[in-house]
Coordinates of C-alpha atoms in Angstrom, one line a residue:
X812 CA -18.4 3.2 7.4
X813 CA -20.7 5.7 9.2
X814 CA -23.5 4.5 11.4
X815 CA -26.2 5.8 8.9
X816 CA -24.5 3.8 6.1
X817 CA -25.2 0.7 8.0
X818 CA -28.7 1.7 8.7
X819 CA -29.4 2.8 5.0
X820 CA -28.0 -0.4 3.7
X821 CA -30.3 -2.4 5.8
X822 CA -33.2 -0.1 4.7
X823 CA -32.7 -0.4 1.1
X824 CA -32.3 -4.3 1.3
X825 CA -35.4 -4.4 3.7
X826 CA -38.0 -4.4 0.7
X827 CA -36.5 -7.3 -1.1
X828 CA -36.0 -9.3 2.3
X829 CA -39.7 -8.6 3.0
X830 CA -40.6 -10.0 -0.4
X831 CA -38.5 -13.1 0.1
X832 CA -40.2 -13.6 3.4
X833 CA -43.6 -13.6 1.8
X834 CA -42.6 -16.3 -0.5
X835 CA -41.0 -18.5 2.3
X836 CA -44.2 -17.9 4.4
X837 CA -46.6 -18.9 1.4
X838 CA -44.5 -21.9 0.2
X839 CA -43.4 -23.5 3.5
X840 CA -43.3 -22.2 7.0
X841 CA -45.6 -19.1 7.8
X842 CA -43.9 -18.1 10.9
X843 CA -40.5 -18.5 9.3
X844 CA -41.5 -16.3 6.4
X845 CA -42.9 -13.5 8.6
X846 CA -39.9 -13.4 10.7
X847 CA -37.7 -13.1 7.7
X848 CA -39.9 -10.2 6.5
X849 CA -39.5 -8.4 9.9
X850 CA -35.8 -9.2 10.3
X851 CA -34.3 -6.1 8.7
X852 CA -36.7 -3.8 10.8
X853 CA -35.7 -5.7 13.8
X854 CA -32.1 -5.1 13.1
X855 CA -32.5 -1.3 12.5
X856 CA -34.2 -1.1 15.9
X857 CA -31.6 -3.3 17.6
X858 CA -28.7 -1.1 16.1
X859 CA -30.5 2.1 17.3
X860 CA -30.8 0.7 20.9
X861 CA -27.3 -0.3 21.2
X862 CA -26.2 3.0 19.8
X863 CA -28.5 4.7 22.4
X864 CA -26.8 2.6 25.3
X865 CA -23.4 3.6 23.9
X866 CA -24.2 7.3 23.5
X867 CA -26.4 7.5 26.7
X868 CA -28.6 10.1 25.1
X869 CA -30.8 10.7 22.0
X870 CA -32.7 13.9 21.3
X871 CA -35.2 13.2 18.6
X872 CA -36.9 16.3 17.0
X873 CA -40.2 14.8 16.1
X874 CA -44.0 15.3 15.7
X875 CA -44.5 13.2 18.9
X876 CA -48.4 13.4 18.7
X877 CA -48.4 11.8 15.2
X878 CA -45.9 9.3 16.3
X879 CA -48.1 8.2 19.2
X880 CA -51.2 8.2 16.9
X881 CA -49.5 5.9 14.4
X882 CA -48.3 3.7 17.3
X883 CA -51.9 3.5 18.5
X884 CA -53.1 2.5 14.9
X885 CA -50.4 0.0 14.4
X886 CA -51.3 -1.5 17.9
X887 CA -54.9 -1.7 16.8
X888 CA -53.8 -3.7 13.8
X889 CA -51.9 -6.1 16.0
X890 CA -54.8 -6.5 18.6
X891 CA -57.1 -7.3 15.9
X892 CA -54.9 -10.3 15.0
X893 CA -55.1 -11.6 18.5
X894 CA -58.8 -11.1 18.8
X895 CA -59.3 -13.2 15.7
X896 CA -57.0 -15.8 17.1
X897 CA -58.9 -16.1 20.4
X898 CA -62.2 -16.1 18.5
X899 CA -61.2 -19.3 16.6
X900 CA -60.0 -18.0 13.3
X901 CA -59.0 -21.2 11.1
X902 CA -55.7 -21.9 9.7
X903 CA -53.8 -19.9 12.2
X904 CA -51.7 -20.3 15.4
X905 CA -50.2 -18.2 18.1
X906 CA -46.7 -18.0 16.5
X907 CA -48.2 -17.0 13.2
X908 CA -50.3 -14.3 14.9
X909 CA -47.5 -13.0 16.9
X910 CA -45.2 -12.6 14.1
X911 CA -47.8 -11.1 11.9
X912 CA -48.5 -8.6 14.7
X913 CA -44.9 -7.8 15.0
X914 CA -44.9 -7.0 11.3
X915 CA -47.6 -4.4 11.8
X916 CA -45.6 -2.5 14.5
X917 CA -41.7 -2.6 13.7
X918 CA -41.6 -1.2 10.2
X919 CA -42.9 2.2 11.2
X920 CA -40.4 2.4 14.1
X921 CA -37.5 1.3 12.0
X922 CA -38.3 4.0 9.4
X923 CA -38.3 6.7 12.1
X924 CA -35.0 5.6 13.1
X925 CA -33.7 5.6 9.4
X926 CA -35.1 9.0 8.7
X927 CA -33.6 10.2 12.2
X928 CA -30.1 9.0 11.2
X929 CA -30.4 10.8 7.8
X930 CA -31.9 14.1 9.4
X931 CA -28.9 16.1 7.9
X932 CA -28.5 14.0 4.7
X933 CA -29.3 15.4 1.2
X934 CA -32.9 16.3 0.7
X935 CA -33.1 13.7 -2.1
X936 CA -32.3 10.9 0.4
X937 CA -35.9 9.6 0.9
X938 CA -37.0 9.5 -2.8
X939 CA -33.7 8.2 -4.0
X940 CA -33.2 5.5 -1.4
X941 CA -37.0 4.4 -1.7
X942 CA -36.9 4.1 -5.5
X943 CA -33.6 2.2 -5.3
X944 CA -35.0 -0.2 -2.6
X945 CA -38.2 -0.8 -4.7
X946 CA -36.2 -1.2 -7.9
X947 CA -34.0 -3.8 -6.3
X948 CA -37.2 -5.6 -5.0
X949 CA -38.4 -5.7 -8.6
X950 CA -35.2 -6.9 -9.9
X951 CA -35.0 -9.7 -7.3
X952 CA -38.6 -10.7 -8.2
X953 CA -37.7 -10.8 -12.0
X954 CA -34.6 -13.0 -11.2
X955 CA -36.9 -15.3 -9.1
X956 CA -39.4 -15.5 -11.9
X957 CA -36.7 -16.3 -14.5
X958 CA -35.4 -19.0 -12.3
X959 CA -38.9 -20.7 -12.4
X960 CA -40.5 -19.4 -9.1
X961 CA -44.0 -18.1 -9.1
X962 CA -46.2 -16.6 -6.5
X963 CA -47.0 -19.1 -4.0
X964 CA -49.7 -17.1 -2.1
X965 CA -51.8 -15.4 -4.7
X966 CA -51.6 -15.7 -8.6
X967 CA -53.6 -16.5 -11.7
X968 CA -52.7 -18.8 -14.6
X969 CA -51.8 -16.9 -17.7
X970 CA -50.7 -13.8 -16.0
X971 CA -47.2 -12.6 -14.7
X972 CA -47.0 -14.0 -11.1
X973 CA -43.9 -12.5 -9.7
X974 CA -42.8 -14.6 -6.7
X975 CA -41.8 -12.2 -4.0
X976 CA -45.0 -10.2 -3.4
X977 CA -47.9 -10.9 -1.2
X978 CA -50.0 -11.2 -4.4
X979 CA -50.2 -10.0 -8.1
X980 CA -52.4 -7.0 -7.2
X981 CA -49.6 -5.8 -4.9
X982 CA -47.0 -6.1 -7.5
X983 CA -49.2 -4.0 -9.9
X984 CA -49.7 -1.4 -7.2
X985 CA -45.9 -1.2 -6.6
X986 CA -45.1 -0.8 -10.3
X987 CA -47.8 2.0 -10.5
X988 CA -46.4 3.9 -7.4
X989 CA -42.8 3.8 -8.8
X990 CA -44.1 5.0 -12.2
X991 CA -46.0 8.0 -10.7
X992 CA -42.8 9.0 -8.9
X993 CA -40.8 8.7 -12.0
X994 CA -43.4 10.6 -14.0
X995 CA -43.3 13.5 -11.6
X996 CA -39.5 13.6 -11.8
X997 CA -39.6 13.6 -15.6
X998 CA -41.8 16.8 -15.3
X999 CA -38.8 18.5 -13.6
X1000 CA -36.0 17.3 -15.8
X1001 CA -36.9 18.4 -19.4
X1002 CA -33.8 20.5 -19.6
X1003 CA -31.6 17.4 -18.6
X1004 CA -32.4 14.5 -21.2
X1005 CA -29.5 12.5 -19.6
X1006 CA -31.4 12.3 -16.5
X1007 CA -35.0 11.5 -17.7
X1008 CA -34.3 9.1 -20.5
X1009 CA -33.6 6.1 -18.4
X1010 CA -36.8 7.1 -16.3
X1011 CA -38.9 6.9 -19.5
X1012 CA -37.4 3.6 -20.3
X1013 CA -38.1 2.3 -16.7
X1014 CA -41.7 3.6 -16.9
X1015 CA -42.3 1.9 -20.2
X1016 CA -40.8 -1.4 -18.8
X1017 CA -43.1 -1.2 -15.8
X1018 CA -46.1 -0.6 -17.9
X1019 CA -45.2 -3.8 -19.9
X1020 CA -45.0 -5.7 -16.6
X1021 CA -48.4 -4.3 -15.4
X1022 CA -49.8 -5.3 -18.7
X1023 CA -48.8 -8.8 -18.3
X1024 CA -49.8 -8.8 -14.6
X1025 CA -53.3 -7.5 -16.0
X1026 CA -54.9 -5.9 -12.9
X1027 CA -57.6 -3.9 -14.5
X1028 CA -58.7 -1.9 -11.4
X1029 CA -54.9 -0.9 -10.7
X1030 CA -54.6 0.3 -14.3
X1031 CA -57.9 2.3 -14.1
X1032 CA -56.9 4.1 -10.9
X1033 CA -53.5 4.9 -12.5
X1034 CA -55.2 6.6 -15.5
X1035 CA -57.7 8.3 -13.2
X1036 CA -54.7 9.8 -11.2
X1037 CA -53.0 10.8 -14.3
X1038 CA -56.3 12.5 -15.4
X1039 CA -56.4 14.4 -12.1
X1040 CA -52.8 15.6 -12.5
X1041 CA -53.6 16.7 -16.2
X1042 CA -56.6 18.6 -15.1
X1043 CA -54.8 20.1 -12.1
X1044 CA -57.2 18.6 -9.7
X1045 CA -54.5 17.5 -7.4
X1046 CA -53.9 21.1 -6.5
X1047 CA -56.8 21.2 -4.0
X1048 CA -57.8 19.1 -0.9
X1049 CA -60.9 18.0 -2.8
X1050 CA -59.1 15.0 -4.2
X1051 CA -58.5 13.7 -0.7
X1052 CA -62.2 14.0 0.2
X1053 CA -63.1 12.4 -3.1
X1054 CA -61.0 9.4 -2.5
X1055 CA -62.9 8.7 0.8
X1056 CA -66.1 8.2 -1.4
X1057 CA -64.5 6.1 -4.0
X1058 CA -66.6 3.0 -3.4
X1059 CA -70.0 4.8 -3.7
X1060 CA -68.8 6.7 -6.8
X1061 CA -67.6 3.6 -8.7
X1062 CA -70.7 1.7 -7.7
X1063 CA -72.8 4.5 -9.1
X1064 CA -70.7 5.0 -12.4
X1065 CA -69.9 1.4 -13.1
X1066 CA -71.9 1.4 -16.3
X1067 CA -70.1 4.5 -17.5
X1068 CA -67.0 2.9 -16.7
X1069 CA -67.8 -0.1 -18.9
X1070 CA -68.5 2.2 -21.8
X1071 CA -65.2 3.9 -21.3
X1072 CA -63.3 0.5 -21.1
X1073 CA -65.2 -0.7 -24.2
X1074 CA -63.1 1.8 -26.4
X1075 CA -60.6 0.1 -28.7
X1076 CA -57.5 1.5 -26.8
X1077 CA -58.7 0.1 -23.5
X1078 CA -60.0 -3.2 -24.9
X1079 CA -56.2 -3.9 -26.1
X1080 CA -54.9 -2.7 -22.8
X1081 CA -57.2 -4.5 -20.3
X1082 CA -57.5 -7.9 -22.1
X1083 CA -60.9 -8.8 -20.5
X1084 CA -63.7 -6.2 -21.2
X1085 CA -66.9 -8.3 -20.5
X1086 CA -70.2 -6.5 -19.4
X1087 CA -70.9 -8.4 -16.2
X1088 CA -67.1 -8.8 -15.3
X1089 CA -66.5 -4.9 -15.7
X1090 CA -69.7 -3.7 -14.1
X1091 CA -69.3 -5.9 -11.1
X1092 CA -65.5 -5.1 -11.1
X1093 CA -64.8 -8.9 -11.2
X1094 CA -67.3 -9.6 -8.4
X1095 CA -65.8 -6.9 -6.1
X1096 CA -69.0 -4.9 -6.3
X1097 CA -71.0 -7.4 -4.5
X1098 CA -68.4 -7.5 -1.6
X1099 CA -68.4 -3.6 -1.5
X1100 CA -72.2 -3.5 -1.4
X1101 CA -72.2 -6.0 1.6
X1102 CA -69.6 -3.8 3.3
X1103 CA -71.5 -0.6 2.8
X1104 CA -74.7 -2.4 4.2
X1105 CA -72.7 -3.4 7.4
X1106 CA -71.6 0.2 7.8
X1107 CA -74.9 1.8 7.3
X1108 CA -77.3 -0.8 8.8
X1109 CA -75.7 -3.9 10.4
X1110 CA -73.0 -2.1 12.3
X1111 CA -72.1 -5.1 14.5
X1112 CA -68.6 -4.3 16.2
X1113 CA -68.6 -0.9 14.6
X1114 CA -66.8 0.7 17.6
X1115 CA -64.2 -1.9 18.8
X1116 CA -64.2 -4.1 15.6
X1117 CA -64.6 -7.7 15.1
X1118 CA -60.9 -8.9 14.8
X1119 CA -59.0 -9.7 11.8
X1120 CA -61.1 -11.2 9.1
X1121 CA -64.2 -9.8 10.9
X1122 CA -66.4 -10.7 8.1
X1123 CA -65.8 -14.5 8.8
X1124 CA -67.2 -14.1 12.4
X1125 CA -70.1 -12.0 11.2
X1126 CA -70.9 -14.5 8.4
X1127 CA -71.1 -11.7 5.8
X1128 CA -69.3 -13.2 2.9
X1129 CA -70.3 -16.9 3.2
X1130 CA -72.2 -17.1 0.0
X1131 CA -69.2 -15.7 -2.0
X1132 CA -66.7 -17.8 -0.1
X1133 CA -68.6 -20.9 -1.2
X1134 CA -68.9 -19.7 -4.7
X1135 CA -65.3 -18.5 -5.2
X1136 CA -63.0 -20.3 -2.8
X1137 CA -64.5 -23.6 -2.2
X1138 CA -66.1 -22.9 0.9
X1139 CA -62.9 -21.5 2.6
X1140 CA -64.7 -18.8 4.5
X1141 CA -61.6 -17.3 6.1
X1142 CA -59.9 -16.4 2.8
X1143 CA -62.5 -14.2 1.2
X1144 CA -62.2 -10.4 2.1
X1145 CA -63.7 -7.1 1.0
X1146 CA -61.0 -6.2 -1.5
X1147 CA -60.9 -2.8 0.2
X1148 CA -58.4 -1.7 2.8
X1149 CA -60.9 0.8 4.2
X1150 CA -63.6 -1.8 4.7
X1151 CA -61.2 -4.3 6.2
X1152 CA -60.1 -1.7 8.8
X1153 CA -63.5 -0.5 9.6
X1154 CA -65.0 -4.1 10.1
X1155 CA -61.9 -5.6 11.7
X1156 CA -60.7 -2.8 13.9
X1157 CA -63.7 -0.6 14.3
X1158 CA -64.8 2.7 12.8
X1159 CA -62.6 4.9 15.4
X1160 CA -59.6 3.1 14.0
X1161 CA -60.5 3.8 10.4
X1162 CA -61.1 7.4 11.4
X1163 CA -57.5 7.4 12.9
X1164 CA -56.2 5.9 9.9
X1165 CA -57.9 8.4 7.8
X1166 CA -56.6 11.2 9.8
X1167 CA -53.0 9.9 9.4
X1168 CA -53.5 9.5 5.7
X1169 CA -54.6 13.3 5.6
X1170 CA -51.5 14.4 7.5
X1171 CA -49.3 12.4 4.8
X1172 CA -51.4 13.9 2.0
X1173 CA -51.0 17.5 3.4
X1174 CA -47.3 17.1 4.0
X1175 CA -46.4 15.8 0.6
X1176 CA -48.7 18.1 -1.1
X1177 CA -46.9 21.2 0.5
X1178 CA -43.5 19.7 -0.8
X1179 CA -44.9 19.2 -4.1
X1180 CA -45.6 23.0 -4.4
X1181 CA -42.3 23.9 -2.9
X1182 CA -40.7 21.7 -5.7
X1183 CA -38.9 19.7 -2.7
X1184 CA -37.7 16.3 -3.7
X1185 CA -40.2 14.7 -1.2
X1186 CA -42.9 16.1 -3.5
X1187 CA -42.1 13.4 -6.0
X1188 CA -44.2 11.2 -3.9
X1189 CA -47.3 13.4 -4.0
X1190 CA -49.0 11.8 -7.1
X1191 CA -48.3 8.3 -5.9
X1192 CA -49.9 9.2 -2.4
X1193 CA -53.0 10.2 -4.4
X1194 CA -53.0 6.8 -6.2
X1195 CA -52.7 5.1 -2.8
X1196 CA -55.6 7.1 -1.5
X1197 CA -57.9 5.9 -4.2
X1198 CA -56.6 2.3 -4.5
X1199 CA -56.8 1.6 -0.9
X1200 CA -60.6 2.0 -1.2
X1201 CA -61.0 -0.8 -3.8
X1202 CA -58.0 -3.0 -3.0
X1203 CA -56.2 -4.3 0.0
X1204 CA -52.9 -2.9 -1.1
X1205 CA -52.6 -0.7 2.0
X1206 CA -54.0 -3.3 4.4
X1207 CA -51.2 -5.3 6.5
X1208 CA -49.0 -5.7 3.3
X1209 CA -46.6 -3.8 1.1
X1210 CA -48.8 -0.7 0.8
X1211 CA -49.0 -0.5 4.6
X1212 CA -45.2 -0.6 4.9
X1213 CA -45.0 2.2 2.1
X1214 CA -47.6 4.2 4.0
X1215 CA -45.5 3.8 7.2
X1216 CA -42.4 5.0 5.5
X1217 CA -44.2 8.2 4.1
X1218 CA -45.8 8.8 7.6
X1219 CA -42.3 8.4 9.3
X1220 CA -41.1 11.3 6.9
X1221 CA -44.0 13.4 8.3
X1222 CA -43.1 12.4 11.8
X1223 CA -39.3 13.2 11.8
X1224 CA -38.9 16.9 11.4
X1225 CA -36.5 18.1 8.8
X1226 CA -33.1 19.5 9.8
X1227 CA -30.6 21.5 7.7
X1228 CA -28.5 19.2 5.7
X1229 CA -24.7 19.2 6.3
X1230 CA -24.3 21.1 3.0
X1231 CA -26.7 23.8 4.1
X1232 CA -24.9 24.0 7.4
X1233 CA -21.5 24.4 5.7
X1234 CA -22.9 27.3 3.4
X1235 CA -24.2 28.9 6.6
X1236 CA -20.9 28.6 8.2
X1237 CA -19.1 30.1 5.2
X1238 CA -21.5 33.1 5.3
X1239 CA -21.0 33.6 9.0
X1240 CA -17.2 33.6 8.5
X1241 CA -17.6 36.2 5.7
X1242 CA -19.6 38.4 8.0
X1243 CA -17.1 38.1 10.8
X1244 CA -14.2 38.9 8.4

């Protein structure tokens, strides 16, 4: 077995192990669950260090500036957790904070190592192995659900609560990410029915699961991104800049959104189309408005941040915590990755995050136009750009790990595959002859 086969096996299993760790942490011992989630990434890093000691030299061809910027951002995530701990955030402890901080740092480092070991692999490695890993994670969740397990951290009665996700909205987000990758692949496979028929079936199955999870915002963003793709708006940089203003746009157009969702097709799809519920986005609009007011007027901690769950220390969401969560002030958040990063880590950290997002967007957009296999992620990245504004999918969870993987692809420079090198060697031999 090659070294990279060991690395790849751990990588493919890492998403499922991460999910199992989520369940253990929510249902029993938080520190144990977090350590289980981090274990595959630590194994990859440990394997690399042992290999480096044995070989005595490693030359990694990378975009080092991006590597250090991501290191700085992940360190900012970790430090915000310690700030919250020392400021007295309830229901936490030093071991919990430390293991959570570790989980913000090690996945990106592990993904860089995985992609370095596969620098000469087939061009389809990233998309094939990632879709396989996420599919296995989904299968493990379905097995757990059929075995009677439900999400121990965040779920709702009457909906599909898959057990090994941080929450039901994260599950819906992952399903949509997978579907958008498969939809892109179908668009390139019309002449090969044998390859796209199973993808169509998988997409349909995922949509059924998303229907029973019943996350309306996730579904709305999914159709929005499909609309952008149909109108070819994804061909420009405009879609990136538009995503940065998602919250002001949806707050301005929420009554239009209600009229659209009131159409019979959407009523059947969304289950719940109530005027107050839709126009407030199930109460999230109030949270976003408070977050925007903090950004434009309050601005306490806007430079260095306020620590993880910074809204708790600023007393911003107390009213809604008492209204929705029985007074548990430390559990209510902004339902927005962008606002969470800005309030918790400071505006400079969010600007850094936005820059890293842009580099990911730019790289995969280029691959999309080149019809490179990595370009299959491009439409899914556009979905992540929009959903991170109105959900915590990309904040310290599965979405953040997926983002770390995609950025690692940008950081590790491509090298010719072994097949390309062999062809070049044959051509060179012919010239010599």
